[in-house]
C-alpha cells in the first residue's frame, strides 16, 4: 500500500497570519493614503516576497516606496505577534496530531522563506510534525507555478498523484493542482470562484472539517 501523504501550506492554513498581514497593510494604506490596498493584497496571497514586490510595483508604479512599506508592515506584524502570539488556526493542532498518530507522512510547502517557517513552527511547537519543509526561497518560481509542490514531493521521494495538498488561496490552489496533487481547499480571505471550485478536489469550511473528512474516508470501521 502506498504511503498516505499530506502537504500543507502554512499562512492562511496553519496560521491565521494572512488576516494579520492584511490588517498591517490596511493600517499603512490609511496612514499614507494608499488606495486599493485590499485588492493588491489579495493578488499577493500565496506568493513569495519577490513576486509580492513585483505585483505591488506593477500596480502602483516604479516610484512606490516598496522597501519602506515592507519594512514598516513587517515591524507592525512582528509587534502584534509579540503582543498576542502566533495565531494558530482552529483545528490545526488536532489535524496534525490525528494524521501523525495514524501514520500519515506530512510535508509543508509555503511561499514564506524557510528560515521564517522553521522559526514560526518552532515557536508554536508544530515543527516536529513535518517530515519535509520547502520554503519559497528554495524554488525559482513562486506559486502559482507548481515548482514548490514538485520539490516537496521530490524531497519526500514520492509521486504527486494521490498526494493531498491543503491550501487556502487561488495561487496555492493553482500551484498544487498544476503539480498533480489533490487539493483540499480551506478558504481564508478569498471566496472561491468558478476556477477555484473546479480545481479543488474538495472544499471545506475549516480544518476541523478536514479532520472529519479524513476520519470518514480512511479510518472509519
PDB file of N, CA and C in Angstrom, residues 11-47:
ATOM      1  N   UNK A  11       0.738  29.800   5.780  1.00  0.00           N
ATOM      2  CA  UNK A  11      -0.002  31.039   6.069  1.00  0.00           C
ATOM      3  C   UNK A  11      -1.410  30.961   5.510  1.00  0.00           C
ATOM      4  N   UNK A  12      -2.387  31.157   6.390  1.00  0.00           N
ATOM      5  CA  UNK A  12      -3.773  31.052   5.987  1.00  0.00           C
ATOM      6  C   UNK A  12      -4.345  29.662   6.148  1.00  0.00           C
ATOM      7  N   UNK A  13      -3.478  28.673   6.383  1.00  0.00           N
ATOM      8  CA  UNK A  13      -3.920  27.291   6.595  1.00  0.00           C
ATOM      9  C   UNK A  13      -3.614  26.866   8.032  1.00  0.00           C
ATOM     10  N   UNK A  14      -2.341  26.879   8.395  1.00  0.00           N
ATOM     11  CA  UNK A  14      -1.942  26.516   9.757  1.00  0.00           C
ATOM     12  C   UNK A  14      -1.991  27.734  10.675  1.00  0.00           C
ATOM     13  N   UNK A  15      -1.518  28.860  10.171  1.00  0.00           N
ATOM     14  CA  UNK A  15      -1.514  30.101  10.947  1.00  0.00           C
ATOM     15  C   UNK A  15      -2.479  31.113  10.341  1.00  0.00           C
ATOM     16  N   UNK A  16      -3.141  31.864  11.211  1.00  0.00           N
ATOM     17  CA  UNK A  16      -4.060  32.905  10.750  1.00  0.00           C
ATOM     18  C   UNK A  16      -3.285  34.205  10.537  1.00  0.00           C
ATOM     19  N   UNK A  17      -2.229  34.114   9.738  1.00  0.00           N
ATOM     20  CA  UNK A  17      -1.322  35.238   9.543  1.00  0.00           C
ATOM     21  C   UNK A  17      -1.708  36.134   8.379  1.00  0.00           C
ATOM     22  N   UNK A  18      -2.396  35.594   7.386  1.00  0.00           N
ATOM     23  CA  UNK A  18      -2.749  36.432   6.243  1.00  0.00           C
ATOM     24  C   UNK A  18      -3.691  37.553   6.656  1.00  0.00           C
ATOM     25  N   UNK A  19      -4.622  37.234   7.538  1.00  0.00           N
ATOM     26  CA  UNK A  19      -5.530  38.267   8.038  1.00  0.00           C
ATOM     27  C   UNK A  19      -4.768  39.331   8.826  1.00  0.00           C
ATOM     28  N   UNK A  20      -3.781  38.899   9.593  1.00  0.00           N
ATOM     29  CA  UNK A  20      -2.975  39.837  10.370  1.00  0.00           C
ATOM     30  C   UNK A  20      -2.129  40.730   9.465  1.00  0.00           C
ATOM     31  N   UNK A  21      -1.541  40.140   8.431  1.00  0.00           N
ATOM     32  CA  UNK A  21      -0.753  40.929   7.484  1.00  0.00           C
ATOM     33  C   UNK A  21      -1.639  41.936   6.756  1.00  0.00           C
ATOM     34  N   UNK A  22      -2.834  41.507   6.371  1.00  0.00           N
ATOM     35  CA  UNK A  22      -3.775  42.425   5.717  1.00  0.00           C
ATOM     36  C   UNK A  22      -4.077  43.614   6.627  1.00  0.00           C
ATOM     37  N   UNK A  23      -4.272  43.377   7.903  1.00  0.00           N
ATOM     38  CA  UNK A  23      -4.526  44.467   8.843  1.00  0.00           C
ATOM     39  C   UNK A  23      -3.357  45.454   8.877  1.00  0.00           C
ATOM     40  N   UNK A  24      -2.140  44.926   8.824  1.00  0.00           N
ATOM     41  CA  UNK A  24      -0.952  45.800   8.805  1.00  0.00           C
ATOM     42  C   UNK A  24      -0.908  46.623   7.527  1.00  0.00           C
ATOM     43  N   UNK A  25      -1.208  45.995   6.393  1.00  0.00           N
ATOM     44  CA  UNK A  25      -1.231  46.713   5.118  1.00  0.00           C
ATOM     45  C   UNK A  25      -2.321  47.788   5.131  1.00  0.00           C
ATOM     46  N   UNK A  26      -3.478  47.462   5.681  1.00  0.00           N
ATOM     47  CA  UNK A  26      -4.572  48.421   5.740  1.00  0.00           C
ATOM     48  C   UNK A  26      -4.211  49.625   6.621  1.00  0.00           C
ATOM     49  N   UNK A  27      -3.513  49.369   7.707  1.00  0.00           N
ATOM     50  CA  UNK A  27      -3.074  50.445   8.598  1.00  0.00           C
ATOM     51  C   UNK A  27      -2.154  51.410   7.843  1.00  0.00           C
ATOM     52  N   UNK A  28      -1.198  50.855   7.108  1.00  0.00           N
ATOM     53  CA  UNK A  28      -0.269  51.693   6.350  1.00  0.00           C
ATOM     54  C   UNK A  28      -0.959  52.387   5.180  1.00  0.00           C
ATOM     55  N   UNK A  29      -1.930  51.723   4.587  1.00  0.00           N
ATOM     56  CA  UNK A  29      -2.681  52.342   3.489  1.00  0.00           C
ATOM     57  C   UNK A  29      -3.419  53.582   3.985  1.00  0.00           C
ATOM     58  N   UNK A  30      -4.008  53.480   5.177  1.00  0.00           N
ATOM     59  CA  UNK A  30      -4.694  54.632   5.758  1.00  0.00           C
ATOM     60  C   UNK A  30      -3.701  55.716   6.161  1.00  0.00           C
ATOM     61  N   UNK A  31      -2.570  55.304   6.706  1.00  0.00           N
ATOM     62  CA  UNK A  31      -1.548  56.252   7.158  1.00  0.00           C
ATOM     63  C   UNK A  31      -0.986  57.068   6.004  1.00  0.00           C
ATOM     64  N   UNK A  32      -0.750  56.413   4.864  1.00  0.00           N
ATOM     65  CA  UNK A  32      -0.109  57.075   3.728  1.00  0.00           C
ATOM     66  C   UNK A  32      -1.067  57.359   2.570  1.00  0.00           C
ATOM     67  N   UNK A  33      -2.360  57.121   2.811  1.00  0.00           N
ATOM     68  CA  UNK A  33      -3.375  57.395   1.785  1.00  0.00           C
ATOM     69  C   UNK A  33      -3.106  56.618   0.493  1.00  0.00           C
ATOM     70  N   UNK A  34      -2.906  55.313   0.644  1.00  0.00           N
ATOM     71  CA  UNK A  34      -2.660  54.416  -0.491  1.00  0.00           C
ATOM     72  C   UNK A  34      -3.980  53.736  -0.847  1.00  0.00           C
ATOM     73  N   UNK A  35      -4.403  53.854  -2.077  1.00  0.00           N
ATOM     74  CA  UNK A  35      -5.675  53.272  -2.497  1.00  0.00           C
ATOM     75  C   UNK A  35      -5.563  51.823  -2.921  1.00  0.00           C
ATOM     76  N   UNK A  36      -6.715  51.144  -2.941  1.00  0.00           N
ATOM     77  CA  UNK A  36      -6.850  49.780  -3.495  1.00  0.00           C
ATOM     78  C   UNK A  36      -5.971  48.743  -2.797  1.00  0.00           C
ATOM     79  N   UNK A  37      -5.646  48.941  -1.530  1.00  0.00           N
ATOM     80  CA  UNK A  37      -4.722  48.042  -0.864  1.00  0.00           C
ATOM     81  C   UNK A  37      -5.282  46.628  -0.704  1.00  0.00           C
ATOM     82  N   UNK A  38      -6.575  46.525  -0.412  1.00  0.00           N
ATOM     83  CA  UNK A  38      -7.169  45.190  -0.250  1.00  0.00           C
ATOM     84  C   UNK A  38      -7.055  44.378  -1.535  1.00  0.00           C
ATOM     85  N   UNK A  39      -7.345  45.027  -2.662  1.00  0.00           N
ATOM     86  CA  UNK A  39      -7.271  44.337  -3.955  1.00  0.00           C
ATOM     87  C   UNK A  39      -5.852  43.872  -4.252  1.00  0.00           C
ATOM     88  N   UNK A  40      -4.878  44.732  -4.021  1.00  0.00           N
ATOM     89  CA  UNK A  40      -3.481  44.378  -4.286  1.00  0.00           C
ATOM     90  C   UNK A  40      -3.029  43.255  -3.359  1.00  0.00           C
ATOM     91  N   UNK A  41      -3.411  43.331  -2.094  1.00  0.00           N
ATOM     92  CA  UNK A  41      -3.020  42.291  -1.140  1.00  0.00           C
ATOM     93  C   UNK A  41      -3.529  40.927  -1.572  1.00  0.00           C
ATOM     94  N   UNK A  42      -4.759  40.859  -2.003  1.00  0.00           N
ATOM     95  CA  UNK A  42      -5.337  39.565  -2.387  1.00  0.00           C
ATOM     96  C   UNK A  42      -4.641  38.978  -3.610  1.00  0.00           C
ATOM     97  N   UNK A  43      -4.113  39.820  -4.469  1.00  0.00           N
ATOM     98  CA  UNK A  43      -3.332  39.311  -5.601  1.00  0.00           C
ATOM     99  C   UNK A  43      -2.041  38.648  -5.121  1.00  0.00           C
ATOM    100  N   UNK A  44      -1.527  39.113  -3.992  1.00  0.00           N
ATOM    101  CA  UNK A  44      -0.223  38.650  -3.488  1.00  0.00           C
ATOM    102  C   UNK A  44      -0.323  37.417  -2.604  1.00  0.00           C
ATOM    103  N   UNK A  45      -1.522  37.067  -2.157  1.00  0.00           N
ATOM    104  CA  UNK A  45      -1.670  35.946  -1.233  1.00  0.00           C
ATOM    105  C   UNK A  45      -1.141  34.664  -1.879  1.00  0.00           C
ATOM    106  N   UNK A  46      -0.269  33.987  -1.159  1.00  0.00           N
ATOM    107  CA  UNK A  46       0.287  32.712  -1.628  1.00  0.00           C
ATOM    108  C   UNK A  46       1.594  32.836  -2.369  1.00  0.00           C
ATOM    109  N   UNK A  47       2.040  34.057  -2.665  1.00  0.00           N
ATOM    110  CA  UNK A  47       3.280  34.232  -3.414  1.00  0.00           C
ATOM    111  C   UNK A  47       4.441  34.520  -2.466  1.00  0.00           C
TER     112      UNK A  47
END
